[in-house]
CSV table of C-alpha atoms and ligand atoms in Angstrom, one decimal:
chain,number,residue,atom,x,y,z
A,1,MET,CA,1.0,70.3,99.8
A,2,GLU,CA,1.2,66.5,100.0
A,3,THR,CA,4.7,65.1,99.8
A,4,THR,CA,5.5,62.5,97.1
A,5,SER,CA,7.6,60.1,99.1
A,6,ALA,CA,5.8,57.5,101.3
A,7,SER,CA,8.9,57.1,103.4
A,8,GLY,CA,8.0,57.8,107.1
A,9,LYS,CA,4.3,58.1,106.3
A,10,VAL,CA,2.0,55.9,108.3
A,11,ALA,CA,-1.0,53.9,106.9
A,12,LEU,CA,-3.8,52.0,108.6
A,13,VAL,CA,-5.8,49.3,106.9
A,14,THR,CA,-8.7,47.7,108.7
A,15,GLY,CA,-10.0,44.2,107.7
A,16,SER,CA,-6.4,43.4,106.5
A,17,ALA,CA,-6.1,39.7,107.6
A,18,MET,CA,-7.2,38.6,104.1
A,19,GLY,CA,-8.7,39.6,100.8
A,20,ILE,CA,-8.8,43.2,99.6
A,21,GLY,CA,-7.5,44.6,102.9
A,22,LEU,CA,-4.5,42.4,102.9
A,23,ALA,CA,-3.6,43.3,99.3
A,24,CYS,CA,-4.0,47.0,100.2
A,25,ALA,CA,-1.8,46.6,103.3
A,26,GLU,CA,0.9,44.8,101.3
A,27,ALA,CA,0.7,47.6,98.7
A,28,PHE,CA,1.1,50.4,101.3
A,29,ALA,CA,3.9,48.6,103.0
A,30,LYS,CA,5.8,47.9,99.7
A,31,ALA,CA,5.3,51.6,98.8
A,32,GLY,CA,7.3,52.5,101.9
A,33,TYR,CA,4.5,53.4,104.4
A,34,ILE,CA,4.8,52.2,108.0
A,35,THR,CA,1.7,50.0,107.8
A,36,VAL,CA,-0.7,49.0,110.6
A,37,LEU,CA,-2.7,45.8,109.7
A,38,ALA,CA,-5.8,45.9,111.8
A,39,ASP,CA,-8.4,43.2,112.0
A,40,ILE,CA,-10.7,41.4,114.4
A,41,LYS,CA,-8.4,38.4,113.8
A,42,GLU,CA,-5.0,39.9,114.6
A,43,PRO,CA,-3.0,39.6,111.3
A,44,VAL,CA,0.3,38.6,113.0
A,45,GLU,CA,1.6,36.2,110.4
A,46,GLN,CA,0.7,38.6,107.6
A,47,ALA,CA,2.6,41.5,109.2
A,48,THR,CA,5.5,39.3,110.1
A,49,LYS,CA,5.8,38.1,106.5
A,50,LEU,CA,5.9,41.8,105.3
A,51,ALA,CA,8.5,42.7,107.9
A,52,ALA,CA,10.6,39.7,106.8
A,53,GLU,CA,10.5,41.2,103.3
A,54,GLY,CA,12.0,44.4,104.6
A,55,CYS,CA,8.7,46.4,105.0
A,56,LYS,CA,7.6,48.2,108.1
A,57,ALA,CA,4.4,46.4,109.1
A,58,VAL,CA,2.7,45.7,112.4
A,59,ALA,CA,-0.4,43.8,113.4
A,60,TYR,CA,-3.1,45.2,115.6
A,61,ARG,CA,-6.3,43.5,116.9
A,62,CYS,CA,-9.4,45.7,116.7
A,63,ASP,CA,-13.1,45.2,116.2
A,64,VAL,CA,-14.1,48.2,114.2
A,65,SER,CA,-17.7,48.1,115.5
A,66,ASP,CA,-16.4,48.9,119.0
A,67,THR,CA,-15.9,52.7,119.4
A,68,GLN,CA,-13.5,52.4,122.3
A,69,GLU,CA,-11.4,49.8,120.6
A,70,VAL,CA,-11.1,52.1,117.6
A,71,ARG,CA,-10.2,55.1,119.7
A,72,LYS,CA,-7.5,53.1,121.5
A,73,MET,CA,-6.1,51.8,118.2
A,74,ILE,CA,-5.7,55.4,116.8
A,75,ASP,CA,-4.2,56.5,120.1
A,76,TRP,CA,-1.8,53.6,120.0
A,77,ILE,CA,-0.7,54.4,116.4
A,78,VAL,CA,0.0,58.0,117.3
A,79,SER,CA,1.9,57.0,120.4
A,80,ALA,CA,4.0,54.5,118.4
A,81,TYR,CA,4.5,56.4,115.1
A,82,GLY,CA,3.5,60.1,115.8
A,83,ARG,CA,1.0,60.4,113.0
A,84,LEU,CA,-1.5,58.8,110.6
A,85,ASP,CA,-1.2,59.8,106.9
A,86,ALA,CA,-3.5,57.3,105.1
A,87,ALA,CA,-6.3,55.1,106.2
A,88,LEU,CA,-8.4,52.5,104.4
A,89,ASN,CA,-11.6,51.7,106.3
A,90,ASN,CA,-12.2,48.3,104.7
A,91,ALA,CA,-13.4,45.8,107.4
A,92,GLY,CA,-16.7,44.4,106.3
A,93,ILE,CA,-19.1,41.4,106.6
A,94,GLN,CA,-21.9,40.1,104.5
A,95,THR,CA,-25.4,39.4,105.7
A,96,PRO,CA,-26.7,35.8,104.9
A,97,GLN,CA,-28.2,35.8,101.4
A,98,ARG,CA,-31.9,36.1,101.9
A,99,PRO,CA,-34.8,38.4,100.7
A,100,MET,CA,-35.1,41.5,102.8
A,101,ALA,CA,-38.0,40.7,104.9
A,102,GLU,CA,-36.3,37.4,106.1
A,103,ILE,CA,-33.2,39.1,107.5
A,104,THR,CA,-33.3,39.1,111.3
A,105,ASP,CA,-32.9,42.1,113.5
A,106,ASP,CA,-29.6,40.6,114.8
A,107,GLU,CA,-28.2,40.1,111.3
A,108,PHE,CA,-29.2,43.7,110.3
A,109,ASP,CA,-27.8,45.2,113.5
A,110,ARG,CA,-24.4,43.3,113.2
A,111,THR,CA,-24.1,44.3,109.5
A,112,VAL,CA,-24.8,48.0,110.3
A,113,ALA,CA,-22.4,47.8,113.3
A,114,VAL,CA,-19.5,46.6,111.2
A,115,ASP,CA,-20.1,47.9,107.7
A,116,LEU,CA,-21.4,51.3,108.6
A,117,LYS,CA,-20.7,52.2,112.2
A,118,GLY,CA,-17.2,50.6,111.8
A,119,VAL,CA,-16.4,53.1,109.1
A,120,TRP,CA,-18.0,55.9,111.1
A,121,ASN,CA,-15.9,55.0,114.2
A,122,CYS,CA,-12.6,54.8,112.3
A,123,MET,CA,-13.2,58.0,110.3
A,124,ARG,CA,-14.0,60.0,113.4
A,125,TYR,CA,-10.7,59.2,115.2
A,126,GLU,CA,-8.6,59.3,112.0
A,127,ILE,CA,-10.0,62.7,111.2
A,128,LEU,CA,-9.4,64.0,114.8
A,129,GLN,CA,-5.7,63.0,114.4
A,130,MET,CA,-5.4,64.3,110.8
A,131,LEU,CA,-6.7,67.7,112.0
A,132,LYS,CA,-4.0,67.9,114.6
A,133,GLN,CA,-1.2,67.1,112.1
A,134,GLY,CA,-2.7,69.3,109.3
A,135,GLY,CA,-3.9,66.7,106.8
A,136,GLY,CA,-4.2,63.1,105.5
A,137,ALA,CA,-6.1,60.9,103.1
A,138,ILE,CA,-8.9,58.5,103.9
A,139,VAL,CA,-10.5,55.8,101.7
A,140,ASN,CA,-13.6,53.9,102.7
A,141,THR,CA,-14.4,50.6,101.1
A,142,SER,CA,-17.9,50.8,99.7
A,143,SER,CA,-18.9,48.5,96.8
A,144,GLN,CA,-20.3,48.4,93.3
A,145,GLY,CA,-23.3,47.6,95.5
A,146,GLY,CA,-23.0,51.1,96.9
A,147,VAL,CA,-24.5,52.4,93.6
A,148,THR,CA,-26.6,49.4,92.5
A,149,GLY,CA,-28.8,46.8,94.2
A,150,PHE,CA,-27.9,43.1,94.6
A,151,PRO,CA,-30.4,40.3,95.3
A,152,GLY,CA,-30.6,39.0,98.8
A,153,GLN,CA,-28.2,41.5,100.3
A,154,ALA,CA,-30.5,44.4,101.5
A,155,ALA,CA,-28.7,45.2,104.8
A,156,TYR,CA,-25.2,45.0,103.3
A,157,ILE,CA,-26.2,47.0,100.2
A,158,ALA,CA,-27.9,49.7,102.4
A,159,CYS,CA,-24.7,50.0,104.4
A,160,LYS,CA,-22.5,50.3,101.2
A,161,HIS,CA,-24.8,53.1,99.9
A,162,ALA,CA,-24.6,54.8,103.3
A,163,VAL,CA,-20.7,54.6,103.2
A,164,ILE,CA,-20.8,56.7,100.0
A,165,GLY,CA,-23.1,59.3,101.7
A,166,LEU,CA,-20.8,59.4,104.7
A,167,THR,CA,-17.7,59.8,102.5
A,168,ARG,CA,-19.2,62.6,100.5
A,169,THR,CA,-20.4,64.6,103.5
A,170,ALA,CA,-17.2,64.2,105.5
A,171,ALA,CA,-15.2,65.2,102.4
A,172,ILE,CA,-17.1,68.5,102.3
A,173,ASP,CA,-16.7,69.0,106.0
A,174,TYR,CA,-12.9,68.6,105.9
A,175,ALA,CA,-11.8,69.5,102.4
A,176,ALA,CA,-10.4,72.9,103.5
A,177,LYS,CA,-8.5,71.2,106.3
A,178,GLY,CA,-6.3,69.2,104.0
A,179,ILE,CA,-8.0,65.9,104.6
A,180,ARG,CA,-9.2,64.1,101.5
A,181,ILE,CA,-11.9,61.4,101.9
A,182,ASN,CA,-12.9,59.1,99.1
A,183,ALA,CA,-14.6,55.7,98.6
A,184,VAL,CA,-13.5,52.8,96.5
A,185,CYS,CA,-16.3,50.6,95.1
A,186,PRO,CA,-15.0,47.2,94.1
A,187,GLY,CA,-16.9,45.0,91.7
A,188,VAL,CA,-16.7,41.2,92.3
A,189,ILE,CA,-13.2,40.6,93.5
A,190,ARG,CA,-11.9,37.1,94.1
A,191,THR,CA,-11.4,37.1,97.9
A,192,PRO,CA,-12.5,34.8,100.8
A,193,MET,CA,-15.8,36.8,101.0
A,194,ALA,CA,-16.6,36.3,97.3
A,195,GLU,CA,-15.5,32.7,97.4
A,196,ASP,CA,-17.9,32.1,100.3
A,197,LEU,CA,-20.8,33.5,98.4
A,198,MET,CA,-19.9,31.4,95.3
A,199,ARG,CA,-19.5,28.3,97.4
A,200,ARG,CA,-23.1,28.7,98.7
A,201,ASN,CA,-24.4,29.3,95.2
A,202,PRO,CA,-22.2,27.3,92.7
A,203,ALA,CA,-24.0,28.8,89.7
A,204,LEU,CA,-23.2,32.4,90.8
A,205,GLU,CA,-19.6,32.7,89.4
A,206,LYS,CA,-20.7,31.8,85.9
A,207,GLU,CA,-23.7,34.2,86.1
A,208,LEU,CA,-21.5,37.0,87.4
A,209,VAL,CA,-18.8,36.6,84.8
A,210,ARG,CA,-21.4,36.6,82.1
A,211,ASP,CA,-22.6,40.0,83.4
A,212,ILE,CA,-19.2,41.6,83.8
A,213,PRO,CA,-18.1,43.3,80.6
A,214,ALA,CA,-14.4,42.6,81.4
A,215,GLY,CA,-15.3,38.9,81.4
A,216,ARG,CA,-13.7,38.0,84.7
A,217,LEU,CA,-13.7,38.7,88.4
A,218,GLY,CA,-11.3,41.4,89.7
A,219,ARG,CA,-8.1,40.8,91.7
A,220,PRO,CA,-7.5,42.3,95.2
A,221,GLU,CA,-4.3,43.9,93.8
A,222,GLU,CA,-6.4,45.9,91.4
A,223,ILE,CA,-8.3,47.5,94.3
A,224,ALA,CA,-5.0,48.1,96.0
A,225,ASP,CA,-3.7,50.1,93.0
A,226,ALA,CA,-6.8,52.3,93.1
A,227,VAL,CA,-6.5,52.9,96.9
A,228,LEU,CA,-2.8,53.7,96.7
A,229,TRP,CA,-3.5,56.2,94.0
A,230,LEU,CA,-6.4,57.8,95.9
A,231,CYS,CA,-4.1,58.3,98.9
A,232,SER,CA,-1.2,59.7,96.8
A,233,PRO,CA,-0.4,63.3,95.9
A,234,GLN,CA,-1.3,62.4,92.3
A,235,ALA,CA,-5.0,62.4,93.5
A,236,SER,CA,-4.5,65.7,95.4
A,237,PHE,CA,-7.8,67.3,93.9
A,238,VAL,CA,-9.8,64.1,94.1
A,239,ASP,CA,-12.1,64.4,97.1
A,240,GLY,CA,-15.5,63.0,98.0
A,241,HIS,CA,-15.4,60.6,95.0
A,242,ALA,CA,-16.7,57.0,94.8
A,243,LEU,CA,-14.4,55.2,92.5
A,244,LEU,CA,-15.8,52.1,90.8
A,245,VAL,CA,-13.3,49.4,90.1
A,246,ASP,CA,-15.6,46.8,88.6
A,247,GLY,CA,-14.7,45.9,85.0
A,248,ALA,CA,-17.7,48.0,83.9
A,249,PHE,CA,-20.2,45.7,85.8
A,250,SER,CA,-22.3,48.5,87.3
A,251,ILE,CA,-22.8,50.4,84.0
A,252,HIS,CA,-23.7,47.3,82.1
B,301,NAD,N1,-14.9,40.7,97.5
B,301,NAD,C1,-15.7,41.4,96.8
B,301,NAD,O1,-16.2,41.0,95.8
B,301,NAD,C2,-16.2,42.8,97.4
B,301,NAD,C3,-16.9,43.6,96.5
B,301,NAD,C4,-17.3,44.8,96.9
B,301,NAD,C5,-16.9,45.3,98.2
B,301,NAD,N2,-16.2,44.5,99.0
B,301,NAD,C6,-15.9,45.0,100.3
B,301,NAD,O2,-14.5,45.0,100.5
B,301,NAD,C7,-14.1,44.9,101.9
B,301,NAD,C8,-13.2,43.7,102.0
B,301,NAD,O3,-13.9,42.5,101.5
B,301,NAD,P1,-13.1,41.1,101.2
B,301,NAD,O4,-13.8,40.5,100.1
B,301,NAD,O5,-11.7,41.3,101.2
B,301,NAD,O6,-13.6,40.4,102.5
B,301,NAD,P2,-13.0,39.2,103.4
B,301,NAD,O7,-14.1,38.6,104.1
B,301,NAD,O8,-12.1,38.4,102.5
B,301,NAD,O9,-12.1,40.1,104.5
B,301,NAD,C9,-12.8,40.9,105.4
B,301,NAD,C10,-11.8,41.1,106.6
B,301,NAD,O10,-12.5,42.0,107.5
B,301,NAD,C11,-12.3,41.4,108.8
B,301,NAD,N3,-13.4,41.9,109.7
B,301,NAD,C12,-14.7,41.4,109.7
B,301,NAD,N4,-15.3,42.0,110.7
B,301,NAD,C13,-14.5,42.9,111.4
B,301,NAD,C14,-14.6,43.7,112.5
B,301,NAD,N5,-15.7,43.9,113.2
B,301,NAD,N6,-13.5,44.5,112.8
B,301,NAD,C15,-12.3,44.3,112.2
B,301,NAD,N7,-12.1,43.5,111.1
B,301,NAD,C16,-13.2,42.8,110.7
B,301,NAD,C17,-12.3,39.9,108.6
B,301,NAD,O11,-11.7,39.3,109.7
B,301,NAD,C18,-11.5,39.8,107.3
B,301,NAD,O12,-10.1,39.7,107.5
B,301,NAD,C19,-15.5,44.7,102.6
B,301,NAD,O13,-15.8,45.9,103.1
B,301,NAD,C20,-16.4,44.3,101.5
B,301,NAD,O14,-17.7,44.6,101.8
B,301,NAD,C21,-15.8,43.3,98.6
């Protein structure tokens, strides 16, 4: 049985220096979790700010594409805090916007290394720890592009589809062991990643908003609300689910 209070629970958020990951780390920390903010750019200021607000938050530098760095990070979390209750595997990069046949091998390989193998690496060591302690909750950040296509983003979109397949299969593998594994699929959320896309294509924001039935881009905090719920006891029978948080974009 999952306990209701987050007090004493430990959460890990990768890709938490900015954007969706930072909003989720802030939400975990404010809900009472001891929160590890992990990113390839160590989020020291972000963790310090949370700690100054009375939260238990700590920064950790990790490149999720590096299996050994991820293994060491999970070992460090367990040595420091004894357990890992919730994890959001969120670190991600985009491939340059180009038709599929023009994406280079290096661009494809790096996208897969971060967006797919990064999730694989994190899940593997999180699960091994959660098995030892008898349970936990994992959320993987896929995308609305995990269930639809998007022009010029073949490698990224392929990874986001794969993250859902990985989530579903791992959920089945570990459901009886008390580990719930879900995916969150954000629509277009106003973050540095989305701002960067829109800077490179100034007409894009207008086009996107026209196609989003909600009539606006999402906010990182709206993804955080969904992630916190997926990790909470209120979602105790939600497992292997890919939750779209996209203002009805993908069904339009
Ligand atoms: N913003 C959107 O509209 C949107 C939509 C759907 C899905 N997503 C997904 O949400 C996640 C977060 O996106 P965002 O918009 O907040 O992006 P962002 O670019 O604003 O932030 C991504 C973070 O990941 C970190 N990161 C990149 N490579 C890393 C690595 N190898 N190891 C560790 N950290 C690394 C970056 O330093 C950065 O802090 C990504 O997985 C993205 O694909 C975003």
